[in-house]
GROMACS .gro file of C-alpha atoms in nm:
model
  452
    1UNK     CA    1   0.000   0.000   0.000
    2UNK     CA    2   0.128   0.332  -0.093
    3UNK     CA    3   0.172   0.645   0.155
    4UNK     CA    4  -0.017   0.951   0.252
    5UNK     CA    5   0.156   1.291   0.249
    6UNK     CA    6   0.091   1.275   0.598
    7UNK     CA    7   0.275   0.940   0.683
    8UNK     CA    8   0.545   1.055   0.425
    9UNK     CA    9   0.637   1.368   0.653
   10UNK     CA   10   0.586   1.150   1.021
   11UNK     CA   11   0.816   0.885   0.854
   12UNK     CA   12   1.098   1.132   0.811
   13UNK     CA   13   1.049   1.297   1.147
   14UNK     CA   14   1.001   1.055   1.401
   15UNK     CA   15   1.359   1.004   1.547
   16UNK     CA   16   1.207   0.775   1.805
   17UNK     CA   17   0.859   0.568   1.856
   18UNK     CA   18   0.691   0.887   1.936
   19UNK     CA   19   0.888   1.119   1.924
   20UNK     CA   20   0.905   1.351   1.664
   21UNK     CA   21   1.166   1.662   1.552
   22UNK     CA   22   1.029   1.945   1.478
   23UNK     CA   23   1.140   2.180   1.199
   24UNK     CA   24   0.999   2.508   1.348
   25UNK     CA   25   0.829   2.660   1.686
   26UNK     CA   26   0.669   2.968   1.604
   27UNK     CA   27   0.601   3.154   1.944
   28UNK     CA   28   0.378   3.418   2.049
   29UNK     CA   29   0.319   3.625   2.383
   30UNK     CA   30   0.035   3.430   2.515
   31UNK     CA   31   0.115   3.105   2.572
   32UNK     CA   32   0.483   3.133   2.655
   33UNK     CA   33   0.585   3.296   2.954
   34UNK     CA   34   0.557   2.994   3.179
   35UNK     CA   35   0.784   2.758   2.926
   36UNK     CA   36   1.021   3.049   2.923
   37UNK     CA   37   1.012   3.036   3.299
   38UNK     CA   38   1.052   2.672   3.322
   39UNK     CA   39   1.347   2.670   3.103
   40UNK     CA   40   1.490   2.899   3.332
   41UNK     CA   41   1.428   2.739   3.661
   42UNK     CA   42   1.598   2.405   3.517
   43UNK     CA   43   1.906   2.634   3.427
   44UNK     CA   44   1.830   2.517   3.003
   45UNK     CA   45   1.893   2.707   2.717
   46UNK     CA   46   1.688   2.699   2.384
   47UNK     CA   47   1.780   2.394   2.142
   48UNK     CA   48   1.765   2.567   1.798
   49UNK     CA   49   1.731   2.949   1.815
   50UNK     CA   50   1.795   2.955   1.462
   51UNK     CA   51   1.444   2.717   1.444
   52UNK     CA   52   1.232   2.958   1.676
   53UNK     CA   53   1.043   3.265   1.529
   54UNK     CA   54   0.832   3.495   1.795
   55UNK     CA   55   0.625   3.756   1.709
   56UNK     CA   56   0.348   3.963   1.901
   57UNK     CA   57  -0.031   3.961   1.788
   58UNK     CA   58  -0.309   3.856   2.039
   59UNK     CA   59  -0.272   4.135   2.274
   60UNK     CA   60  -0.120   4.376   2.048
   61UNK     CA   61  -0.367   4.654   1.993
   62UNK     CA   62  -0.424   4.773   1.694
   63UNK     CA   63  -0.472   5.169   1.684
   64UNK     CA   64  -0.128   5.223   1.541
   65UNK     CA   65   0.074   5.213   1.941
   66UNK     CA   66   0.449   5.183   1.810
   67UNK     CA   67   0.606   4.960   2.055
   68UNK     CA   68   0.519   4.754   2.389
   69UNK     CA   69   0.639   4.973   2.632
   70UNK     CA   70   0.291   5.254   2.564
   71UNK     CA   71   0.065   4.976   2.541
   72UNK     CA   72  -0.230   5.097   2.771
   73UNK     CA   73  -0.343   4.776   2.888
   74UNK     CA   74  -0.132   4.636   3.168
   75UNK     CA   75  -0.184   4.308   3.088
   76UNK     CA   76  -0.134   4.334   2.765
   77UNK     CA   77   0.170   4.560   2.773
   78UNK     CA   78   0.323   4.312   3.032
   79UNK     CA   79   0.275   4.031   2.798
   80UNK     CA   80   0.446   4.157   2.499
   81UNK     CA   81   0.746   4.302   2.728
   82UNK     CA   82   0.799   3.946   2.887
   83UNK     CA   83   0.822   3.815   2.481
   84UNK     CA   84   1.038   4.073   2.395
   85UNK     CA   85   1.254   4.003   2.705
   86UNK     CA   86   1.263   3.645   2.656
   87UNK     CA   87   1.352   3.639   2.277
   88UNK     CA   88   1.659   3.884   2.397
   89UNK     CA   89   1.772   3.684   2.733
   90UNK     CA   90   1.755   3.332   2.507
   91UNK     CA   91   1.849   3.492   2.193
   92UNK     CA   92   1.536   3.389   1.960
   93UNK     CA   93   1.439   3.598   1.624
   94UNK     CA   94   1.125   3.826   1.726
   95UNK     CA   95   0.943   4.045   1.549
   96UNK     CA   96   0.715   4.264   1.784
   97UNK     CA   97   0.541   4.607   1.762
   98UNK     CA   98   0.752   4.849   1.556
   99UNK     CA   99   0.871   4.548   1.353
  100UNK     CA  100   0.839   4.582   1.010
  101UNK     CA  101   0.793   4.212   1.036
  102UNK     CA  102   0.526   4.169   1.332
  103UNK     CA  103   0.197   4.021   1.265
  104UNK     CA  104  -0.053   3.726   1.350
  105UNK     CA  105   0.201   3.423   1.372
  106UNK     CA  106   0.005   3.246   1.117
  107UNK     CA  107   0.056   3.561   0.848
  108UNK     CA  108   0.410   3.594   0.876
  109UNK     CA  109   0.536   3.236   0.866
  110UNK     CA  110   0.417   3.193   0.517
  111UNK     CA  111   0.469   3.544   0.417
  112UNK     CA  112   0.865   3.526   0.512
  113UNK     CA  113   0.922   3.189   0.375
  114UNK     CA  114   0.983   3.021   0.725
  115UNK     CA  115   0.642   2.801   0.613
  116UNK     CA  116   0.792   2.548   0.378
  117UNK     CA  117   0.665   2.198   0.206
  118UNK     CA  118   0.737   1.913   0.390
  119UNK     CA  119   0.804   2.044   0.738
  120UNK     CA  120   0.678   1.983   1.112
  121UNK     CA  121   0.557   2.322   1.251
  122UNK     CA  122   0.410   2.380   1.605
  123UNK     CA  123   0.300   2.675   1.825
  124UNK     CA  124   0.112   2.744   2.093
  125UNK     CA  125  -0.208   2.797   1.915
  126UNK     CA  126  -0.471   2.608   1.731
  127UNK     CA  127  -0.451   2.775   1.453
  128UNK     CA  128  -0.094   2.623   1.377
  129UNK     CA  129  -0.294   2.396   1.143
  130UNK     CA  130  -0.353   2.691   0.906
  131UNK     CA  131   0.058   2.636   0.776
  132UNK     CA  132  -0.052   2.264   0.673
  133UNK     CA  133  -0.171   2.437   0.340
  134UNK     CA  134   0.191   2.467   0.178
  135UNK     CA  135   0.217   2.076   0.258
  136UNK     CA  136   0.339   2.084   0.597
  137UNK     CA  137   0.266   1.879   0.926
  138UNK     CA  138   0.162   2.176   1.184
  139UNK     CA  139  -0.059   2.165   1.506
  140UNK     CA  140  -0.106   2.361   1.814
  141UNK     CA  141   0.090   2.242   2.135
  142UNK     CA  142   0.028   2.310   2.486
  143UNK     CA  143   0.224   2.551   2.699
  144UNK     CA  144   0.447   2.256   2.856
  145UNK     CA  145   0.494   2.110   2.505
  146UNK     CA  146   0.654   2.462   2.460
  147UNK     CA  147   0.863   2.443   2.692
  148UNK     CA  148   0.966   2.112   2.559
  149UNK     CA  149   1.021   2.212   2.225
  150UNK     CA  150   1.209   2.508   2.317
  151UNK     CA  151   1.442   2.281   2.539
  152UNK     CA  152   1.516   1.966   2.295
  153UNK     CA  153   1.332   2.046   1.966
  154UNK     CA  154   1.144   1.766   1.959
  155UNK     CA  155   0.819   1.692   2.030
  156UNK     CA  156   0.643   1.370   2.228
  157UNK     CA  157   0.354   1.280   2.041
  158UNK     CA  158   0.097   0.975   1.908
  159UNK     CA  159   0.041   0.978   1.577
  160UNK     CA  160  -0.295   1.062   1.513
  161UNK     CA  161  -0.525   0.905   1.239
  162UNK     CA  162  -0.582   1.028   0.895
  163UNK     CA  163  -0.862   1.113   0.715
  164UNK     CA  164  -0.903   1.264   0.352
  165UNK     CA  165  -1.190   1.503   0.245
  166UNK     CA  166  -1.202   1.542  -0.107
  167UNK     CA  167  -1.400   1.824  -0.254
  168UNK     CA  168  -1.555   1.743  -0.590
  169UNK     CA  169  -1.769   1.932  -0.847
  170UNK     CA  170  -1.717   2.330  -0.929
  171UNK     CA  171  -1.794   2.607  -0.701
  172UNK     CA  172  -2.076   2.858  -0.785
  173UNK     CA  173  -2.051   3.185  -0.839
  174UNK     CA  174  -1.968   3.351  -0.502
  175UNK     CA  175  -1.865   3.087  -0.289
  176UNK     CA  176  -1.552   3.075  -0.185
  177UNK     CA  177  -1.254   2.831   0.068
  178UNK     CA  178  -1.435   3.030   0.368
  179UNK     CA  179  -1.752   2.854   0.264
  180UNK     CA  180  -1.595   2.546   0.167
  181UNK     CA  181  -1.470   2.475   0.527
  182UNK     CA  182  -1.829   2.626   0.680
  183UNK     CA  183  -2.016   2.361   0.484
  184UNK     CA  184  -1.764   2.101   0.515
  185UNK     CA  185  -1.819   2.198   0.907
  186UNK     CA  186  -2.209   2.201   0.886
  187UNK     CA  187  -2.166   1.851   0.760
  188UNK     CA  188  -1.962   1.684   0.988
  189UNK     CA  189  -1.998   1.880   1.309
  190UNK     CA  190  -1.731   2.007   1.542
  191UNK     CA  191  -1.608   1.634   1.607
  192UNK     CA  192  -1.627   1.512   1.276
  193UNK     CA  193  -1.283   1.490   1.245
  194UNK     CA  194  -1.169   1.468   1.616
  195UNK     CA  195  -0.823   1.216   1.627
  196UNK     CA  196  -0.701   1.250   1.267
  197UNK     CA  197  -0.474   1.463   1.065
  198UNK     CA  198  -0.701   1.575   0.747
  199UNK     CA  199  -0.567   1.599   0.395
  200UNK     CA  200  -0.799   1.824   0.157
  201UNK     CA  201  -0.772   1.746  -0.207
  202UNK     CA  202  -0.982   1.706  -0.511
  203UNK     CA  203  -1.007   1.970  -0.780
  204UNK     CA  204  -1.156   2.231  -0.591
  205UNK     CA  205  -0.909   2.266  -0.361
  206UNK     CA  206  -0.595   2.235  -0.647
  207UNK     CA  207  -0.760   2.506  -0.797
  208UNK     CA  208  -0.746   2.729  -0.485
  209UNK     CA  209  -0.492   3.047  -0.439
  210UNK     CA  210  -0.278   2.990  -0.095
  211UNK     CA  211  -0.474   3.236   0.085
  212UNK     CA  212  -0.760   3.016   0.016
  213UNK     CA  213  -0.596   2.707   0.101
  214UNK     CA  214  -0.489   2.877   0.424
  215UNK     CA  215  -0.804   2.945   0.524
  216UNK     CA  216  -0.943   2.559   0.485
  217UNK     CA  217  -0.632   2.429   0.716
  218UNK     CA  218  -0.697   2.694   0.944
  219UNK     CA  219  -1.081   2.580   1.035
  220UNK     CA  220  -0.955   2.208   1.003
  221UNK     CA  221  -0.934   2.270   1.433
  222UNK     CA  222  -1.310   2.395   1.440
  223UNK     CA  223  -1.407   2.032   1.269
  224UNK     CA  224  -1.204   1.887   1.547
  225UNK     CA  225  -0.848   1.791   1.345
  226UNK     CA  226  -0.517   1.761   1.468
  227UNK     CA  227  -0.386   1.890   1.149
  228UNK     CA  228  -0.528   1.978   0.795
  229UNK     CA  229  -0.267   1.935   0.497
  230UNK     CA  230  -0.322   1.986   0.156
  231UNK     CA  231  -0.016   1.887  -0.095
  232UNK     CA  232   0.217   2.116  -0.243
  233UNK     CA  233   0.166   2.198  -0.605
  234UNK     CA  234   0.293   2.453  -0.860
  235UNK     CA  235   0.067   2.743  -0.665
  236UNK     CA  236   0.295   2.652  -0.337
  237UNK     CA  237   0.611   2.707  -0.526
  238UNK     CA  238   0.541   2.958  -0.707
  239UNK     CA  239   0.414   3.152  -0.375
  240UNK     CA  240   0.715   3.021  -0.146
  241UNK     CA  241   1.027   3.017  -0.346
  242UNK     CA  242   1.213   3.347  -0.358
  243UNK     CA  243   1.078   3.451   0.014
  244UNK     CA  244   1.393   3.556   0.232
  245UNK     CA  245   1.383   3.265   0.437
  246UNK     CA  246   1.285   3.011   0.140
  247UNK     CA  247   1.556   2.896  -0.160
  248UNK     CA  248   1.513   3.026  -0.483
  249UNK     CA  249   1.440   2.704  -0.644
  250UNK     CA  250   1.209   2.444  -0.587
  251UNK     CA  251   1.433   2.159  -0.386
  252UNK     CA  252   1.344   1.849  -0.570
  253UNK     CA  253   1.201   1.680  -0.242
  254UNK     CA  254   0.895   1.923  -0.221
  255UNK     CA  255   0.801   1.739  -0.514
  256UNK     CA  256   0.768   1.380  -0.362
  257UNK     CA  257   0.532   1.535  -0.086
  258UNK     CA  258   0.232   1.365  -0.211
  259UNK     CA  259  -0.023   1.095  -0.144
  260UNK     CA  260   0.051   0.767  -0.341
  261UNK     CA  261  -0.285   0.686  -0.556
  262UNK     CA  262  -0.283   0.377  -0.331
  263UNK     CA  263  -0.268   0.530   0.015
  264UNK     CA  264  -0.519   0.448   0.288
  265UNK     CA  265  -0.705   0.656   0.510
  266UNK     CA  266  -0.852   0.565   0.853
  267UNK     CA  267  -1.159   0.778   0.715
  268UNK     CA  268  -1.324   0.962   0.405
  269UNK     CA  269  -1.533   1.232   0.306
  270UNK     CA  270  -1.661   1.356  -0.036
  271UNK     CA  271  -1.796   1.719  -0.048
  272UNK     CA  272  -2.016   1.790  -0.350
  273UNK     CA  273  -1.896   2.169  -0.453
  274UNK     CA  274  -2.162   2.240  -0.651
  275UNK     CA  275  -2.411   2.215  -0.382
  276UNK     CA  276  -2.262   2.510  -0.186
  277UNK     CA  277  -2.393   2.851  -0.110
  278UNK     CA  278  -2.234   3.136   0.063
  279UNK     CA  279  -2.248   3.058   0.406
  280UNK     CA  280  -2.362   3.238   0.743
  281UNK     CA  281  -2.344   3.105   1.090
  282UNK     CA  282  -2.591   3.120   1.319
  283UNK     CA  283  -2.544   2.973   1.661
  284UNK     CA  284  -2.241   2.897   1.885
  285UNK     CA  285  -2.021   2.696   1.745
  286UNK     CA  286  -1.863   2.690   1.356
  287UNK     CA  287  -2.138   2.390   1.250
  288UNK     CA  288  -2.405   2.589   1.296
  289UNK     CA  289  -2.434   2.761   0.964
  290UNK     CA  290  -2.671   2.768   0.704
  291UNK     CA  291  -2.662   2.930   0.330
  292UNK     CA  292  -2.737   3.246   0.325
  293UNK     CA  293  -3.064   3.202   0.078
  294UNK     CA  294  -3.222   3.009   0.414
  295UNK     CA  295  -3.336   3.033   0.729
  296UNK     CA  296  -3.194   3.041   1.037
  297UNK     CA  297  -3.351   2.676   1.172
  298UNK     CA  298  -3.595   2.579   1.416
  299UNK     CA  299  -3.409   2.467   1.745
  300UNK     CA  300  -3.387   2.053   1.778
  301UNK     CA  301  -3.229   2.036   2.037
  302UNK     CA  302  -3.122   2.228   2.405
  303UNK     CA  303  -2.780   2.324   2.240
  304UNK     CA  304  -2.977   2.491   1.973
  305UNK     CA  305  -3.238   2.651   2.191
  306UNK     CA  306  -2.905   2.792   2.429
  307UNK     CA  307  -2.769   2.909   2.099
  308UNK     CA  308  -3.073   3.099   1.972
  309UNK     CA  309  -3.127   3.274   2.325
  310UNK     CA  310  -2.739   3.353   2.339
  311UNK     CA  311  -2.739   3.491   1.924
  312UNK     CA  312  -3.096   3.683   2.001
  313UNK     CA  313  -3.234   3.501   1.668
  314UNK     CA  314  -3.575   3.300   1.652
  315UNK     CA  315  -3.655   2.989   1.414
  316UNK     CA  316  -3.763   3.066   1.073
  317UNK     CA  317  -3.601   3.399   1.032
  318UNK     CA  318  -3.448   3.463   0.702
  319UNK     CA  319  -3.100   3.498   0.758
  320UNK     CA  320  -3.094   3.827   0.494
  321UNK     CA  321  -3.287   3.993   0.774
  322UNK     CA  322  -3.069   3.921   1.024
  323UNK     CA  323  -2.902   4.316   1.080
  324UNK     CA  324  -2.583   4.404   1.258
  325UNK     CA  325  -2.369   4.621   1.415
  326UNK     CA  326  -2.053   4.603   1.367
  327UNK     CA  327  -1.840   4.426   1.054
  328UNK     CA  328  -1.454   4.259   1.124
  329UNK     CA  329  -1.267   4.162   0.801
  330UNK     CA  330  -0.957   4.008   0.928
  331UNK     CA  331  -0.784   3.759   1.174
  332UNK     CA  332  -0.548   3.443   1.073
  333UNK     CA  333  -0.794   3.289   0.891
  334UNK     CA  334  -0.863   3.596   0.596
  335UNK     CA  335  -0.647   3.866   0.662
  336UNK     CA  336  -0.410   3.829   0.386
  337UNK     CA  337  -0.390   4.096   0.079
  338UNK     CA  338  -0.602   3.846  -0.132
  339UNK     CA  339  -0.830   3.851   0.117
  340UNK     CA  340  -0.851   4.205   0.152
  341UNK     CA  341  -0.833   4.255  -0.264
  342UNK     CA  342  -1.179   4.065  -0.281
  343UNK     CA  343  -1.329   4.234   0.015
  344UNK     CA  344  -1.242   4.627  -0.114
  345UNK     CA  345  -1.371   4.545  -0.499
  346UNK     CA  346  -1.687   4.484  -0.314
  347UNK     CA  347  -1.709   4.811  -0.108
  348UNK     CA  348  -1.566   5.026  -0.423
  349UNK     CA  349  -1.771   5.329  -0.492
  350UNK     CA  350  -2.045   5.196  -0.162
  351UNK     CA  351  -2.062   5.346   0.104
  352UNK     CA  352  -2.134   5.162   0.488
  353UNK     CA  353  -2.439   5.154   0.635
  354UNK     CA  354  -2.506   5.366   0.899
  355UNK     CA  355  -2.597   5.158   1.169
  356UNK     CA  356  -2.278   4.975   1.120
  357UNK     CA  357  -1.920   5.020   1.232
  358UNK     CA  358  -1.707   4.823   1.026
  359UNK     CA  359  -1.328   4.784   1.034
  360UNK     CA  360  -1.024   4.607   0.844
  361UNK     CA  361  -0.776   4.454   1.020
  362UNK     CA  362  -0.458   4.337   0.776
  363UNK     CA  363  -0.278   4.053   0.930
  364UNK     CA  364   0.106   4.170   0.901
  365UNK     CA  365   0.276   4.500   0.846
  366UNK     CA  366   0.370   4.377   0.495
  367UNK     CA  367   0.016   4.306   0.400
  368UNK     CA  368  -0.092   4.633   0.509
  369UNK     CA  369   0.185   4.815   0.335
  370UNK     CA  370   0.109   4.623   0.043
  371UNK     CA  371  -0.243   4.725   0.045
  372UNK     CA  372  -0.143   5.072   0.099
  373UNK     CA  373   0.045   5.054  -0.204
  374UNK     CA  374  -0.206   4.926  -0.452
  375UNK     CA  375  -0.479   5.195  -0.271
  376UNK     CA  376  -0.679   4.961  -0.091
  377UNK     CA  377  -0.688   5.121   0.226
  378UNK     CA  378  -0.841   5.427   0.034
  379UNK     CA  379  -1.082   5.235  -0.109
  380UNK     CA  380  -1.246   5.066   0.213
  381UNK     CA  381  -1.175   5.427   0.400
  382UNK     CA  382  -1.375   5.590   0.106
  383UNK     CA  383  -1.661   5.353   0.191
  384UNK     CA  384  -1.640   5.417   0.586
  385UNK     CA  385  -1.411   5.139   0.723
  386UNK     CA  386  -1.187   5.186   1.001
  387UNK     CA  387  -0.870   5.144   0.883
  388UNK     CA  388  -0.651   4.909   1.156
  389UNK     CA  389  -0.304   4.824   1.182
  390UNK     CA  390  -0.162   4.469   1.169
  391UNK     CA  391  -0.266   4.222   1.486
  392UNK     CA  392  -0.526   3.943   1.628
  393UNK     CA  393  -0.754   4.227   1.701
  394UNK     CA  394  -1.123   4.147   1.714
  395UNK     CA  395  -1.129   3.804   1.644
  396UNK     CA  396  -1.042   3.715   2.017
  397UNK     CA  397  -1.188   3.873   2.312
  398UNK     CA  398  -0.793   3.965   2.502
  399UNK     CA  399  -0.688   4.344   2.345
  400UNK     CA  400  -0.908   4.675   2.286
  401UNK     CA  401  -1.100   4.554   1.983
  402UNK     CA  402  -1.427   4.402   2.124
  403UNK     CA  403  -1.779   4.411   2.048
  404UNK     CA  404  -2.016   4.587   2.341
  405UNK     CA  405  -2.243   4.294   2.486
  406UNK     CA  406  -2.546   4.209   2.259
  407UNK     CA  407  -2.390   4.351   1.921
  408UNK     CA  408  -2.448   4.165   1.644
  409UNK     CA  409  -2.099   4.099   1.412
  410UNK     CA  410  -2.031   3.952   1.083
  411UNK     CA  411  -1.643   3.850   1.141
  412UNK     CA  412  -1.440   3.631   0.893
  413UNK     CA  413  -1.249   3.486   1.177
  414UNK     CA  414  -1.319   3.106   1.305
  415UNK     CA  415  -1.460   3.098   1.627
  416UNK     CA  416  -1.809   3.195   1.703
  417UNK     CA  417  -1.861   3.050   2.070
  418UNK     CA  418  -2.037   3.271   2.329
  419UNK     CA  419  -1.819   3.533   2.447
  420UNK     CA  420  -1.541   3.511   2.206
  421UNK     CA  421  -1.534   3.888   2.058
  422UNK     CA  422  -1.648   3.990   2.400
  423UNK     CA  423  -1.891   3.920   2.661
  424UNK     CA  424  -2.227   3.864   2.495
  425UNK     CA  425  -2.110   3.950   2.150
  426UNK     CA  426  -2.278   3.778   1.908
  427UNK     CA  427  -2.049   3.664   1.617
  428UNK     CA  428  -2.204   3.556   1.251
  429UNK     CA  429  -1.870   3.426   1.097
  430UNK     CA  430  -1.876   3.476   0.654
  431UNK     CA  431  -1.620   3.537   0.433
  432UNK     CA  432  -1.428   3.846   0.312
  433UNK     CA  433  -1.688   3.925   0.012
  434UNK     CA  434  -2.009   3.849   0.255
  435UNK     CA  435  -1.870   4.049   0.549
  436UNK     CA  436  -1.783   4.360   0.282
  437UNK     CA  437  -2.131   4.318   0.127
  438UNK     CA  438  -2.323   4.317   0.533
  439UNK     CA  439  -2.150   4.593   0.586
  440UNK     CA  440  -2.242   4.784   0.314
  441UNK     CA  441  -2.652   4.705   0.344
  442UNK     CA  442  -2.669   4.663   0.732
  443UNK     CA  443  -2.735   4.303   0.677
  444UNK     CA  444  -2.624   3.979   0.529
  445UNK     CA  445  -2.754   3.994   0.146
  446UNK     CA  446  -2.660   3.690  -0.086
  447UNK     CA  447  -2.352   3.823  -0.295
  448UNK     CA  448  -2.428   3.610  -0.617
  449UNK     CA  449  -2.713   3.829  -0.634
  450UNK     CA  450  -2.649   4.139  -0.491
  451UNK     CA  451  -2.615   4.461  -0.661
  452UNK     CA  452  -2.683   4.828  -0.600
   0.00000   0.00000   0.00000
């Protein structure tokens, strides 16, 4: 029987029954401190500096504050000092506020060429999934698997299951790798894919950009993965060679990292394309969504009914008349200059509603000076937008940017639970072009129809 990418890249990292090496730890300000501390109690240095990357984003705020030490929140400010401190005392690459390189740890990796084919990545965050789109094995760790890492570069760990989802069929008009995962999610519910490392393939997904193929690993966590993967192709070369951390050629071992036609997997799942809609959530958790053409459902069960009461939303309502308050376009999972490139050529020439405050949120310093150089911060500004500077910001509930309790936001980050852009925020999580389009009406409309 032949191999699965995802065997292919265990096989040539497991140095012992278990244990694996790991290529890079990406670190960021939140769930560090404590393996920083433990290293130090146990008098250890840092294994491979040269393997480590840290960068500030969840508590950074983003209102344009140039460096840690005027950070307003105490917290916050204290965070990012102890990460800045920490790189310096154990001598680890860091790019923090002021940094022409700081941004959301899953924006930067890729964008420097750190992110390469073939690799194990791990950070503390769950979101370390989203770098399995260029190919690579990558998975959130805990804060003592940190501290591990940090200490031996290696990592102790089971190998987890695998299971393939192949997307088949063309997508509509509209739809895009945001609703892609959202269905995928609908389908198989939060747990669907609890234990196993998911590979997405089939045309759909081959004929993706990168940013879109981030944005399926990224969700793999909110169907319950380990890991989502997706093999390297001529669109991952093409966007990681050259990078200043990546070569300038394509080595020729990127080019094995596929799955043999005659690999198993412990499970399968076909996703017919062409049955997809642009997609809204609803409830409390990512597999609550519905298309945006339907209804917001009848409650079937006590989850649903908590869900309902919690999102202020009633069975039966069309989920066009569902009206907000505030608009995010940004986070790890779509805050990348394609991202923001499909969201501005929908607010050209419109203007935001005016019950709405609605605000973009690039997800580096790169991608927002690229932006600013092709005019697309004009362009949302023109229509109303707040204008942000690079960080986490409001897709997380732990820096300024938070929704008042009770407001109603369409957000193209991942998580939707109760309380996750703020106490009693309700969060409708769409893509770029949906989010651009609600915030433009005052509601969700259905973009494949939409027009002035």
């Amino acid at each position: 029987m032949g191999k699965s990418l995802f065997d292919k890249i265990w096989e040539r990292h497991e140095v012992a029954s278990g244990l694996l090496y790991i290529d890079l730890h990406l670190v960021h300000e939140v769930t560090s401190p404590q393996a920083f501390d433990g290293l130090r109690l146990n008098g250890r240095k840092v294994r491979r500096p040269d393997r480590t990357l840290a960068t500030a984003d969840h508590n950074t705020p983003t209102d344009g504050t140039p460096r840690a030490a005027l950070i307003k929140d105490e917290l916050s400010r204290v965070q990012v000092e102890t990460l800045e401190k920490n790189a310096a005392e154990f001598g680890i690459p860091i790019y923090s506020l002021g940094s022409e390189g700081q941004g959301i740890v899953h924006v930067i990796g890729p964008e420097l060429g750190v992110t390469q084919p073939g690799m194990t990545i791990v950070c503390g965050d769950s979101h370390t999934a989203t770098h399995g789109a260029f190919g690579a094995l990558s998975f959130g760790i805990g804060t003592s698997e940190v501290e591990h890492v940090l200490a031996t570069q290696t990592l102790v760990q089971s190998k987890p299951k695998s299971m393939r989802i192949r997307y088949e069929g063309e997508p509509g008009f509209g739809v895009t790798a945001k609703d892609l995962i959202l269905y995928t999610i609908g389908q198989m519910g939060t747990a669907g894919a609890a234990g196993y490392v998911v590979e997405y393939a089939g045309p759909a997904i081959e004929a993706l950009s990168m940013e879109g193929r981030m944005t399926i690993c990224n969700m793999t966590i909110e169907g319950g993965g380990r890991a989502g993967m997706i093999a390297p192709d001529q669109t991952t070369f093409d966007y990681v060679t050259g990078r200043p951390a990546a070569p300038s050629e394509v080595p020729p071992e990127w080019r094995e990292l596929f799955s043999d036609p005659d690999a198993g997997f412990d499970k399968e799942l076909v996703i017919d394309c062409t049955k997809i809609s642009p997609m809204v959530s609803w409830g409390t958790n990512p597999a609550m969504v519905a298309p945006v053409s339907d209804k917001v459902p009848v409650a079937a069960s006590e989850q649903d009914e908590r869900a309902l009461e919690y999102m202020g939303l009633s069975g039966g309502t069309p989920i066009e008349q569902i009206k907000l308050d505030r608009v995010f376009i940004g986070s790890c999972t779509n805050s990348r200059i394609g991202d923001l490139r499909t969201a501005a050529e929908v607010v050209r020439g419109r203007k935001v509603a005016d019950n709405v405050y609605a605000m973009v949120v690039p997800g580096s310093v790169k991608v927002k000076a690229a932006a600013e150089a092709e005019g697309l911060d004009k362009v949302f500004r023109e229509a109303g937008f707040d204008w942000r500077a690079a960080g986490c910001s409001m897709c997380l509930g732990m820096n300024p940017d938070i929704a008042a309790p009770g407001e109603r936001v369409a957000s193209t980050s991942n998580r939707n639970f109760e309380g996750r852009q703020g106490r009693g925020a309700r969060t409708h999580l769409v893509s770029p072009q949906m989010a651009a389009a609600a915030a433009i009406e005052g509601h969700f409309v259905d973009i494949r129809t939409w027009s002035n």
